[in-house]
Coordinates of C-alpha atoms in Angstrom, one line a residue:
X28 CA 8.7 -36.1 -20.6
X29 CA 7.3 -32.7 -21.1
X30 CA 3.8 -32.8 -21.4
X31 CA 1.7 -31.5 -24.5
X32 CA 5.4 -28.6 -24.3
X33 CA 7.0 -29.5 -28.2
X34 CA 3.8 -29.6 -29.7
X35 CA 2.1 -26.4 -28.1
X36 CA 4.3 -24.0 -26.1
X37 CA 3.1 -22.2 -22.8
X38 CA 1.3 -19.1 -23.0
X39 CA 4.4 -17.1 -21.1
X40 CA 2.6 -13.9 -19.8
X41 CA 4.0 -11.3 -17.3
X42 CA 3.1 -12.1 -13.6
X43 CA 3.4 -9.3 -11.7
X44 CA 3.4 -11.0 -8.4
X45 CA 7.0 -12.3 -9.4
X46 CA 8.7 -9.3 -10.5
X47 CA 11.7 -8.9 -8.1
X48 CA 10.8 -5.2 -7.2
X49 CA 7.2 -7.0 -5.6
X50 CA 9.2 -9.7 -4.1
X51 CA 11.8 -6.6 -2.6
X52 CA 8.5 -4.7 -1.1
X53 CA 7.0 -7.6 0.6
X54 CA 10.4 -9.0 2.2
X55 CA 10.6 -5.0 3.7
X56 CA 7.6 -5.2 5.3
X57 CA 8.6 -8.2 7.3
X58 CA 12.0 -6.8 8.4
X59 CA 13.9 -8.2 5.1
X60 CA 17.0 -5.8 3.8
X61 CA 16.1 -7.1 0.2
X62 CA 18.5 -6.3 -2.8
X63 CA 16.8 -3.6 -4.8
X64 CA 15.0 -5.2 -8.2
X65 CA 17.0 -2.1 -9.9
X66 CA 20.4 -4.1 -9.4
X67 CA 20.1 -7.6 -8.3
X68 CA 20.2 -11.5 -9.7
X69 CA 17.1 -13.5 -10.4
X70 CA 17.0 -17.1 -11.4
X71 CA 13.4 -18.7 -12.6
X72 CA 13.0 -22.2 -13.1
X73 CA 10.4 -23.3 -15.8
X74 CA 11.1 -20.1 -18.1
X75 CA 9.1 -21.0 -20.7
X76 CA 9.2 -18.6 -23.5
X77 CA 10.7 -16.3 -21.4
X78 CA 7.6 -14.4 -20.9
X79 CA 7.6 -13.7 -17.9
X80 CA 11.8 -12.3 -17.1
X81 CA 12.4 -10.8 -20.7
X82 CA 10.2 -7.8 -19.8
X83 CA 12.2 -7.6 -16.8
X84 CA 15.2 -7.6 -17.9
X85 CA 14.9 -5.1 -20.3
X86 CA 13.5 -2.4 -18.1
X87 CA 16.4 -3.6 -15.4
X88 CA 19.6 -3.1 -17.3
X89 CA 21.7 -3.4 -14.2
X90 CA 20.1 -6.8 -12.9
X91 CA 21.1 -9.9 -14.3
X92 CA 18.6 -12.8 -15.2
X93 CA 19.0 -16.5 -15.7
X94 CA 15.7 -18.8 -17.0
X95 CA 15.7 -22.7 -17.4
X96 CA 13.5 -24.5 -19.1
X97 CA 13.4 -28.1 -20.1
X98 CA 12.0 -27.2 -23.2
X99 CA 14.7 -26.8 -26.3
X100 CA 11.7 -25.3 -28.9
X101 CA 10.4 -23.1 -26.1
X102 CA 13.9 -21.7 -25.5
X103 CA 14.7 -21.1 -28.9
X104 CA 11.9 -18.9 -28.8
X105 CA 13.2 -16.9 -26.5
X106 CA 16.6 -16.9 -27.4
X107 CA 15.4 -15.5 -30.7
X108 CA 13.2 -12.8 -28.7
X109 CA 16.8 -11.9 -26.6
X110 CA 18.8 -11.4 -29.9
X111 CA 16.6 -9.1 -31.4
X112 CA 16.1 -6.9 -28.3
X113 CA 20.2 -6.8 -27.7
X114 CA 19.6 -7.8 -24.4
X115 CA 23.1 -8.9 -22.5
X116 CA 21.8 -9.1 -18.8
X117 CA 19.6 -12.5 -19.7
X118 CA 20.4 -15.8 -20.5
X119 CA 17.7 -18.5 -21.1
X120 CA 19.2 -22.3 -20.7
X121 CA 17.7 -25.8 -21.9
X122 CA 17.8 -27.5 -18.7
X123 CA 16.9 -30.1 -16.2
X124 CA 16.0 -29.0 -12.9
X125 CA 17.4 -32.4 -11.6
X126 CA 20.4 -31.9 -12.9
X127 CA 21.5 -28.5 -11.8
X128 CA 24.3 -27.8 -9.7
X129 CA 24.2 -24.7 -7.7
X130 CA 27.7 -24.4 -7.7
X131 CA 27.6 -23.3 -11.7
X132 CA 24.5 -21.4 -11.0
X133 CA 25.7 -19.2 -8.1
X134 CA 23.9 -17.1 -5.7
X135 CA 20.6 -15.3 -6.4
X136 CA 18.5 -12.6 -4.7
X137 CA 15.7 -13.9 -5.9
X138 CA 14.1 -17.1 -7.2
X139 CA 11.0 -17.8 -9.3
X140 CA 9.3 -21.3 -9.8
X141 CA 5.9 -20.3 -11.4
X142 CA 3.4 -23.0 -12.6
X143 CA 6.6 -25.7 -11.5
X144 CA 5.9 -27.2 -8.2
X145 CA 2.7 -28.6 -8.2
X146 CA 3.3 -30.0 -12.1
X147 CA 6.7 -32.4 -11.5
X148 CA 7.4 -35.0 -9.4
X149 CA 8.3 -35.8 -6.2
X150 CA 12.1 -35.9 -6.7
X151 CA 12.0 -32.4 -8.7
X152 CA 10.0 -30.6 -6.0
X153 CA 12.7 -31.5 -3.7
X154 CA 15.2 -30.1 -5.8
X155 CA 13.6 -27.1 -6.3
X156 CA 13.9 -26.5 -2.5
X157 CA 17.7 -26.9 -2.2
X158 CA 18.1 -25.0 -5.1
X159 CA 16.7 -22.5 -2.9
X160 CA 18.1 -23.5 -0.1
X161 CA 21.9 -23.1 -1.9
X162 CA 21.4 -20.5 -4.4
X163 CA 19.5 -17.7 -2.4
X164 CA 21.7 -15.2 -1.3
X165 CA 21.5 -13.9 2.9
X166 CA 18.2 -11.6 2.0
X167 CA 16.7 -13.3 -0.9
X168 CA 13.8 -14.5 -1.3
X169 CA 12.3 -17.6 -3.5
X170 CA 8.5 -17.4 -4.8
X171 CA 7.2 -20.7 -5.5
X172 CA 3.2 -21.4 -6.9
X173 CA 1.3 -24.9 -6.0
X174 CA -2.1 -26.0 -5.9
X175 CA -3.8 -26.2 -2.5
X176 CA -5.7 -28.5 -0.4
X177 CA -8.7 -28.7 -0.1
X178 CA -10.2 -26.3 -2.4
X179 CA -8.1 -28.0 -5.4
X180 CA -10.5 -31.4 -5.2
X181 CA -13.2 -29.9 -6.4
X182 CA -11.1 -28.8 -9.6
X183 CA -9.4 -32.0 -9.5
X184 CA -13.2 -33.0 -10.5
X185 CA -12.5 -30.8 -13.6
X186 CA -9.0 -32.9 -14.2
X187 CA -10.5 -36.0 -13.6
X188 CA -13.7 -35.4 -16.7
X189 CA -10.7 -34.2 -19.0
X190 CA -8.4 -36.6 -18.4
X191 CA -11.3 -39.7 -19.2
X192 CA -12.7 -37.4 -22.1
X193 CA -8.6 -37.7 -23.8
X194 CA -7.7 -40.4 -23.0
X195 CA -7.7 -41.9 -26.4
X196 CA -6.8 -38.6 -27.8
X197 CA -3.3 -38.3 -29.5
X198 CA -0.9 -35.0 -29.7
X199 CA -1.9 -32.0 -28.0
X200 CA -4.4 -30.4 -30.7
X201 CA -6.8 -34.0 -30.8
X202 CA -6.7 -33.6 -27.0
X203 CA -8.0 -29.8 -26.4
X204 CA -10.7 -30.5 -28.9
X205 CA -11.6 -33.5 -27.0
X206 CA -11.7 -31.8 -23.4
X207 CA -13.9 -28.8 -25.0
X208 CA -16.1 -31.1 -26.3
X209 CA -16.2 -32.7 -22.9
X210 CA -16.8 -29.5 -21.0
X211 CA -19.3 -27.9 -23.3
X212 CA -20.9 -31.4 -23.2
X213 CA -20.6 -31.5 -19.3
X214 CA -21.7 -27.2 -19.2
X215 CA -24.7 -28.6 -20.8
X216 CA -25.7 -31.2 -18.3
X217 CA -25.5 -28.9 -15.4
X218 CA -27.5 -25.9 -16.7
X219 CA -30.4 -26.7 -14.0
X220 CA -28.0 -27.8 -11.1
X221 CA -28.6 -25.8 -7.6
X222 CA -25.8 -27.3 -5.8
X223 CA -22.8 -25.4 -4.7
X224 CA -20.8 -28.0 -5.8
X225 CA -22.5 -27.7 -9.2
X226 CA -21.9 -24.3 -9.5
X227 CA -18.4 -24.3 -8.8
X228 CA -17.7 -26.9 -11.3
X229 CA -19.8 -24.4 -13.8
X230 CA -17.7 -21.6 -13.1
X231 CA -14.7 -23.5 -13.6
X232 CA -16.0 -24.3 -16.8
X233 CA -17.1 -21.3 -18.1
X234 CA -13.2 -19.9 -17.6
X235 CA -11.5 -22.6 -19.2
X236 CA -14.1 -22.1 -22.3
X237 CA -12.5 -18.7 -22.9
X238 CA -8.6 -19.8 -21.3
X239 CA -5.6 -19.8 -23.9
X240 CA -5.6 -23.8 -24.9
X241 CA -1.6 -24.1 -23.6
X242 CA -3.6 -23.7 -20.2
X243 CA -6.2 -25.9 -20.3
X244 CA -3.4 -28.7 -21.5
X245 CA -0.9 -27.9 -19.0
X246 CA -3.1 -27.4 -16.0
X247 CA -5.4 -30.1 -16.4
X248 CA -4.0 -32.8 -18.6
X249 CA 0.0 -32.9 -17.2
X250 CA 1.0 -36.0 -16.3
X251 CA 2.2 -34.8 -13.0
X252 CA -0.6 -32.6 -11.4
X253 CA -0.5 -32.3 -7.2
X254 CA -2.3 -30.2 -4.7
X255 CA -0.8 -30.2 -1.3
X256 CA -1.8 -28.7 2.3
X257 CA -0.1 -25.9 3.4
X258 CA 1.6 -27.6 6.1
X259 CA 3.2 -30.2 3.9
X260 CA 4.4 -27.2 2.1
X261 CA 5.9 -25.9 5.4
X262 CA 7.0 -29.3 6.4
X263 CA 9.1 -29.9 3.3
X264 CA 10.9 -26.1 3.1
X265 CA 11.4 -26.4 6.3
X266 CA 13.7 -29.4 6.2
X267 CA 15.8 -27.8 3.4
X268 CA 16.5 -24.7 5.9
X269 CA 13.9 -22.6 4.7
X270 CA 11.0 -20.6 6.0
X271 CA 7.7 -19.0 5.1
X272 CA 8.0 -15.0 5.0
X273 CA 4.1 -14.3 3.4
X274 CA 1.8 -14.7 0.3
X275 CA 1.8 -12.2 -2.6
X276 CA -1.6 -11.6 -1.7
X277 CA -1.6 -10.0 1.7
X278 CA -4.5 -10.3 2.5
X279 CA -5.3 -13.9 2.4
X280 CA -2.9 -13.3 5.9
X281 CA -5.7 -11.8 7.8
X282 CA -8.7 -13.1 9.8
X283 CA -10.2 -9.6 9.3
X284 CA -11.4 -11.2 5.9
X285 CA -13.4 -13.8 7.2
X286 CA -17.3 -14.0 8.6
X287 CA -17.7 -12.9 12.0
X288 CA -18.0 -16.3 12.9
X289 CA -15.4 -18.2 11.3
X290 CA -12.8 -15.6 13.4
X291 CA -14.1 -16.4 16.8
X292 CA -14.1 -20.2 15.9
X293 CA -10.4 -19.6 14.8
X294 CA -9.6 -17.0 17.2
X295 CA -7.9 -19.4 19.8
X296 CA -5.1 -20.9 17.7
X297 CA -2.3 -18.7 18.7
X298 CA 0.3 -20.6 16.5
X299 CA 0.4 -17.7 12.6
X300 CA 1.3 -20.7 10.5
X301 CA -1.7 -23.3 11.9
X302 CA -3.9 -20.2 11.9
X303 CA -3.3 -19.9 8.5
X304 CA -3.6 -23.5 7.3
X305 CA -6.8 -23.7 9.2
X306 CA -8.1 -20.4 7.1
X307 CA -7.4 -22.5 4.3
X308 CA -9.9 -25.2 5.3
X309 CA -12.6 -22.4 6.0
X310 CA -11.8 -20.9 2.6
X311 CA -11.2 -23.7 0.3
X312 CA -8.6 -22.7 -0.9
X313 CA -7.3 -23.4 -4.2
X314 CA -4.1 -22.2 -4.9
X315 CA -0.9 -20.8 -3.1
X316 CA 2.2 -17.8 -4.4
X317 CA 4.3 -18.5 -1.3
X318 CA 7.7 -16.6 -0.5
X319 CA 10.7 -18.5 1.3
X320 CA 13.8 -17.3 2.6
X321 CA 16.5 -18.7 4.1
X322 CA 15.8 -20.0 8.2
X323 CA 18.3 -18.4 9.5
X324 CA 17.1 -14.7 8.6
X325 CA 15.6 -13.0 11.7
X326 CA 11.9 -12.0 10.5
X327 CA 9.8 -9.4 12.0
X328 CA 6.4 -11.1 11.8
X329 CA 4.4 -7.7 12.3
X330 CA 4.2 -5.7 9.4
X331 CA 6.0 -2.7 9.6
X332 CA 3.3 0.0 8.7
X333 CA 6.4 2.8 9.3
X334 CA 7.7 0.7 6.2
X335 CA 4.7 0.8 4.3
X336 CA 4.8 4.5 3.6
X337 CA 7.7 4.8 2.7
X338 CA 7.0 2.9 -0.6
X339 CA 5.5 4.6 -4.5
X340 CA 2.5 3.6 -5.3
X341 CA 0.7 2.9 -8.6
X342 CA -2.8 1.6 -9.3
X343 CA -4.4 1.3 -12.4
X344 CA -8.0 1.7 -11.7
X345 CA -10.5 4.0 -13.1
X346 CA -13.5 5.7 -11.0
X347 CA -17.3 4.8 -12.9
X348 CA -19.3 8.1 -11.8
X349 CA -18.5 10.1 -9.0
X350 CA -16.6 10.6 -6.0
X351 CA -18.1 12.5 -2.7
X352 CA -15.3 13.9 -0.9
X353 CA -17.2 15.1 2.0
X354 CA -18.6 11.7 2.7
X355 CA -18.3 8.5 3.4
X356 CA -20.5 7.3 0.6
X357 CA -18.7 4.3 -1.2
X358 CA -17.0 5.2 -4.9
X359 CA -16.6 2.4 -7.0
X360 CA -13.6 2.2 -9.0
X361 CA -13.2 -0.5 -11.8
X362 CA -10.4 -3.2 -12.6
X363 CA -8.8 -3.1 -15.9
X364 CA -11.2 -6.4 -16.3
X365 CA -14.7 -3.8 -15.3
X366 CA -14.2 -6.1 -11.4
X367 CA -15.4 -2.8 -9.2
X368 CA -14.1 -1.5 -6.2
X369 CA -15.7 0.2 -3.3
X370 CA -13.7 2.8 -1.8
X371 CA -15.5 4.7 1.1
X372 CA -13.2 7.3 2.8
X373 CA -12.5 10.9 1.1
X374 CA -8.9 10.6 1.7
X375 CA -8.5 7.5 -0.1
X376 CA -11.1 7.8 -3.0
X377 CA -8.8 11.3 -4.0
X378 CA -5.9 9.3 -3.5
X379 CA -6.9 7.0 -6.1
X380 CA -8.5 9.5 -8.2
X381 CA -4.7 11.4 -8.0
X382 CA -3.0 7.6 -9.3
X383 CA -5.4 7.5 -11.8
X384 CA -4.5 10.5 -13.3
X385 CA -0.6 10.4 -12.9
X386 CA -0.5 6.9 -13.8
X387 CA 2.1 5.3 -14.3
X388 CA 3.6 8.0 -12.3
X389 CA 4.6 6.9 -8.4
X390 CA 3.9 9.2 -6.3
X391 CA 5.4 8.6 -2.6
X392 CA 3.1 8.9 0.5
X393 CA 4.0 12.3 1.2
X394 CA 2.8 13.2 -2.3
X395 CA -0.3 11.1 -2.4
X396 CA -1.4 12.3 0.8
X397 CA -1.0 16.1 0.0
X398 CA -2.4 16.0 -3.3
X399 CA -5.4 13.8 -1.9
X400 CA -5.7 16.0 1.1
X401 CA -5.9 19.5 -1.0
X402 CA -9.2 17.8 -3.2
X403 CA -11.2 16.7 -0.2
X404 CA -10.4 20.0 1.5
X405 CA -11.2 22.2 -1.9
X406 CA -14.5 20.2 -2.0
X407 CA -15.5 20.9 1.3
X408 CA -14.6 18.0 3.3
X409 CA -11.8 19.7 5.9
X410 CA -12.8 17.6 8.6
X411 CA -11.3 14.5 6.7
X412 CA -8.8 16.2 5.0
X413 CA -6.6 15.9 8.2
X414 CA -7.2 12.2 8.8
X415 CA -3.7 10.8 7.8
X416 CA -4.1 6.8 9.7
X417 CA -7.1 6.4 7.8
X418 CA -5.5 7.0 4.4
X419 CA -2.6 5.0 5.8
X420 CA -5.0 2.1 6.9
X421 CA -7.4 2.0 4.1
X422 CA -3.8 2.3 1.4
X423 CA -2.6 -0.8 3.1
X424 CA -5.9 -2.7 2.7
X425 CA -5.7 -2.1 -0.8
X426 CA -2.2 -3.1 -1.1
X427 CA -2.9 -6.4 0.3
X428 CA -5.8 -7.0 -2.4
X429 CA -3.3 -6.0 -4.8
X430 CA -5.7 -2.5 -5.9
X431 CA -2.9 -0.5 -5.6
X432 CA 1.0 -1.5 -5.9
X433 CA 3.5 -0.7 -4.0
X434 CA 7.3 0.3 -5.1
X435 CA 10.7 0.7 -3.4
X436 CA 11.8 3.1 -6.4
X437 CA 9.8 5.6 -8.6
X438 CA 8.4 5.3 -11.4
X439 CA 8.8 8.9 -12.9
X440 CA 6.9 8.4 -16.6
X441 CA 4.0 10.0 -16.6
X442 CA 0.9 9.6 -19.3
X443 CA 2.0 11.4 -22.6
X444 CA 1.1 10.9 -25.9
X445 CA 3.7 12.8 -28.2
X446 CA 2.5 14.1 -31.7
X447 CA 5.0 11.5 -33.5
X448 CA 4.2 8.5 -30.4
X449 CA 6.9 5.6 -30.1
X450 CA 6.5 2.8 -28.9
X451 CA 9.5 0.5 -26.8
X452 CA 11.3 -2.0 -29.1
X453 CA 10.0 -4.5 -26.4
X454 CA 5.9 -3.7 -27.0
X455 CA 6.9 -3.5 -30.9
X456 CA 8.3 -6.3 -31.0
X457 CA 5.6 -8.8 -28.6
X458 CA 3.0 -7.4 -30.9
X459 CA 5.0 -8.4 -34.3
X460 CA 5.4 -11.9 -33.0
X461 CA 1.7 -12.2 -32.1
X462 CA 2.2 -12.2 -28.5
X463 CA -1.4 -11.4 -26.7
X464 CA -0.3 -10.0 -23.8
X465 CA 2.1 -6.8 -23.7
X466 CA 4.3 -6.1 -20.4
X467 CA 3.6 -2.5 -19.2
X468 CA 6.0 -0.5 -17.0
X469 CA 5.0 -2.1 -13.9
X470 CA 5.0 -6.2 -15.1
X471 CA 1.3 -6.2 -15.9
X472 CA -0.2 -7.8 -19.0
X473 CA -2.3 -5.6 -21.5
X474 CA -4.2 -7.8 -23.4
X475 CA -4.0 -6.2 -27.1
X476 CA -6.4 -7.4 -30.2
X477 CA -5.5 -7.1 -33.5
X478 CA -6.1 -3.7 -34.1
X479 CA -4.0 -2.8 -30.7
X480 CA -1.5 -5.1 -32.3
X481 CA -1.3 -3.7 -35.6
X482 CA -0.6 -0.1 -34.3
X483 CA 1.9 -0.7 -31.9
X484 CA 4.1 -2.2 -35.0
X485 CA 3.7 1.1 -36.4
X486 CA 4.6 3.1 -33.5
X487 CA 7.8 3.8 -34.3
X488 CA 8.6 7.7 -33.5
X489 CA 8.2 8.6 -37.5
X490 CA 4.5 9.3 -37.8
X491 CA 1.9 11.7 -36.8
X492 CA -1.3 10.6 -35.3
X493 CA -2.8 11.7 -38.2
X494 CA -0.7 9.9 -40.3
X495 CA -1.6 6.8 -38.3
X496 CA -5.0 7.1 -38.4
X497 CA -4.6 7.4 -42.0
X498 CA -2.6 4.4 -42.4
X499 CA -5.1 2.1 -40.6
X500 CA -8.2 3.2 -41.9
X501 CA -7.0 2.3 -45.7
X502 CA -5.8 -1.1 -43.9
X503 CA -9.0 -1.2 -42.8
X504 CA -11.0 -0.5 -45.8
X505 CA -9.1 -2.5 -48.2
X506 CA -9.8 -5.9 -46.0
X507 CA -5.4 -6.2 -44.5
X508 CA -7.8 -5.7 -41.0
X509 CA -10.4 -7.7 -40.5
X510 CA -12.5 -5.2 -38.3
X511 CA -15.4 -2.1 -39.6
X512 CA -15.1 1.0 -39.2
X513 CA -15.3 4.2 -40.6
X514 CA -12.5 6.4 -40.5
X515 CA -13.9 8.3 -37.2
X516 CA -14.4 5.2 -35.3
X517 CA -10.5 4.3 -36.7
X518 CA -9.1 7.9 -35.5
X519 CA -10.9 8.0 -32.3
X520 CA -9.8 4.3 -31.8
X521 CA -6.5 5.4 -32.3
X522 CA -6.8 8.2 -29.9
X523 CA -7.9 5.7 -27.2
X524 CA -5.4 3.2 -27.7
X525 CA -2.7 5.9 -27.3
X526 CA -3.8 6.9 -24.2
X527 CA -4.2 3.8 -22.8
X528 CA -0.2 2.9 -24.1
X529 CA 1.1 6.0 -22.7
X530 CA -0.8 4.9 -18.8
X531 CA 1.2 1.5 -19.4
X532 CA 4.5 3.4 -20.0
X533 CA 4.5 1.6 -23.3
X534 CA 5.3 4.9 -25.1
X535 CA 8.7 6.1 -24.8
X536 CA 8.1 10.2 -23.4

């Protein structure tokens, strides 16, 4: 049975952290010859919609990309969305994971299972290992999501409310209304609560409030929902002949991220993988993007910094205020979301200042650390202008918070808006089926309203801005959008949009 799947399909948004040329970069850094994401297979398991590898393969023509999914109406979906983009390097399949035979499937350099493992049973967790296992080729690599232990019992709480609150609920729509009505119920009840358990389960809340309904349902109310500890995880890929390479996010690798004390009471377990299970304890952590590969591939387990810089780099960030170049003084720099982040050394505040601008440009190290090294010393700040390791230092510490991106192959688009602006068939075509999300250049999701949505349709390489703006604002005024505005607020919306397209590489140069 497919939970809730028939009746309400899976909001299928890109995940960056999957994208092969992620997966490439990381496997680099630990000694991996990984196949370039510009030609290489890719197999994920629980497709979907095809949200997440459609996007891919239609900025990698020369890679080849294979999605199952047990799903038949969420297939047809995507099937639908193949055909009308042309695409020939994708196939989505109806299929069990059960019953797969590696043979028919052949090799691949790279595996995705996201939202999968922790949401089946036993038996189909198992199979998703030897799929690994057989299917990854010499230097792939597989990326497989779960939910952690501990940190996932306290939102097991969260499962736990929902799952009493439906439980005489039928079909997927009688069951979301039930668990809001739980939560805001439950949101309610807690308003006064000091505990830190209280305000856990308040947070929790106050996301899934806003969260597309597909995730409240399959998160909270599958059928099958586990949360494992990270050594059972290590324990069971090890005995299909696989081994850990790292987490998407770097950093959780670290010790450096914990309180002063927490290192020295970790600082005697010598073993990486205990080390790391035991940070998980401190951390309560919730949640896991883990990369495998196959045992017998010889890892270097210190990161390669030599490696590091020889990758492109992207970040899209934007600086709030000012920058001191001559200083130290922290700059903050915001997440598309507003999230800041302080950034403290000259080099590496004009670094990101210069991948602002250029985005979604990749500049290489050399680049980045020329251009950045020209604005601190133009502003007076020569004595830091020189200091390479710290930009190299403080670069990687971004990297592994995911602030910046890293890239084995440029990006070479740079942020243009053209008098007649077009958009890719891809971004036209998300927006006139509704979709919320919109893959950018670099596999991130721009969230797009109606208005956003309405425009790209339009984007089409035939009209002026002004022509545009003049388009919209009758749509506006005669009540076809249901937004105010006068025509000012419509142009310079317009205008902002635009820009913010072209820094996503979602218009064409």
């Amino acid at each position: 049975m497919v939970d809730f799947y028939d009746e309400l399909t899976y909001e299928t948004n890109p995940f960056p952290e999957t994208h092969p040329g992620n997966l490439a970069a990381l496997g680099r850094l630990f000694g991996v010859q990984t196949p370039l994401a510009q030609q290489c297979r890719v197999l994920e398991l629980g497709s979907a919609t095809g949200g997440n590898i459609i996007p891919m393969a239609w900025r990698l023509p020369h890679s080849e990309f294979v999605g199952v999914e047990l799903s038949a109406p969420q297939v047809a979906i995507g099937q639908a969305v193949i055909e009308a983009l042309g695409l020939g390097n994708i196939r989505l399949d109806v299929g069990d994971i059960l019953e797969l035979d590696p043979a028919q499937l052949g090799q691949f350099d790279y595996i995705i299972a996201h939202g999968v493992y922790s949401w089946v049973p036993t038996a189909v967790r198992e199979k998703i290992l030897a799929l690994a296992r057989d299917c990854l080729t010499p230097h792939g690599i597989a990326y497989i999501s779960y939910n952690v232990l501990p940190g996932w019992r306290m939102r097991g709480s969260v499962r736990d409310l929902l799952l009493y609150a439906t439980r005489d609920a039928q079909g997927a729509d009688a069951k979301y209304h039930a668990a809001i009505a739980a939560l805001q119920r439950l949101q309610h009840a807690l308003q006064d609560a000091q505990a830190d358990s209280h305000r856990y389960v308040q947070k929790e809340i106050g996301y899934l409030l806003k969260a597309h309904p597909s995730y409240l349902l399959h998160e909270y109310l599958a059928g099958e929902n586990n949360a494992f500890l990270f050594s059972e995880f290590l324990a069971d890929s090890g005995r299909h002949g696989l081994q850990y390479l790292c987490e998407t996010d770097l950093h959780t690798l670290f010790d450096t991220t914990l309180t002063p004390p927490a290192q020295a009471a970790l600082g005697d377990i010598d073993d990486p993988l205990q080390h790391e299970q035991w940070m998980d304890f401190v951390r309560m952590r919730t949640f896991r993007q883990s990369l495998l590969c196959r045992a017998d591939l010889l890892l270097e387990r210190e990161i390669d910094v030599d490696v590091f810089t020889t990758f492109y780099f992207s970040a899209n960030l934007r600086l709030q205020g000012e920058a001191s170049f001559t200083s130290t003084t922290p700059a903050t720099f915001l997440y598309p979301d507003n999230t800041e982040l302080n950034v403290a050394h000259p080099l590496s505040k004009a670094a990101l200042l210069y991948l602002q601008e250029v985005h979604p440009y990749t500049p290489d190290f050399a680049e980045l650390l020329t251009n950045a090294a020209q604005r601190v010393q133009a502003a007076g700040g020569k004595s830091f202008a020189s200091e390479r390791g710290e930009l190299v230092s403080e670069l990687f510490s971004l990297y592994s918070y995911r602030a910046v991106l890293g890239h084995l192959q440029p990006c070479l688009m740079h942020p243009r808006v053209p008098e007649r602006p077009k958009a890719s068939d891809l971004a036209r075509l998300q927006a006139a089926q509704g979709w919320e999300s919109i893959a950018s250049v670099h596999h991130l999701g721009l969230s797009v309203d109606a208005f956003a949505s309405h425009l790209l349709q339009q984007l089409d390489g035939t009209q002026t801005i002004s022509e545009l703006t003049t388009k919209l604002s009758a749509a506006v005024a005669s009540g076809a959008l249901n937004i105010t505005g006068s025509r000012k607020e419509v142009r310079d919306n317009v205008q902002h949009l635009l820009t913010v397209f072209a820094r996503h590489g979602i218009l064409l140069g």
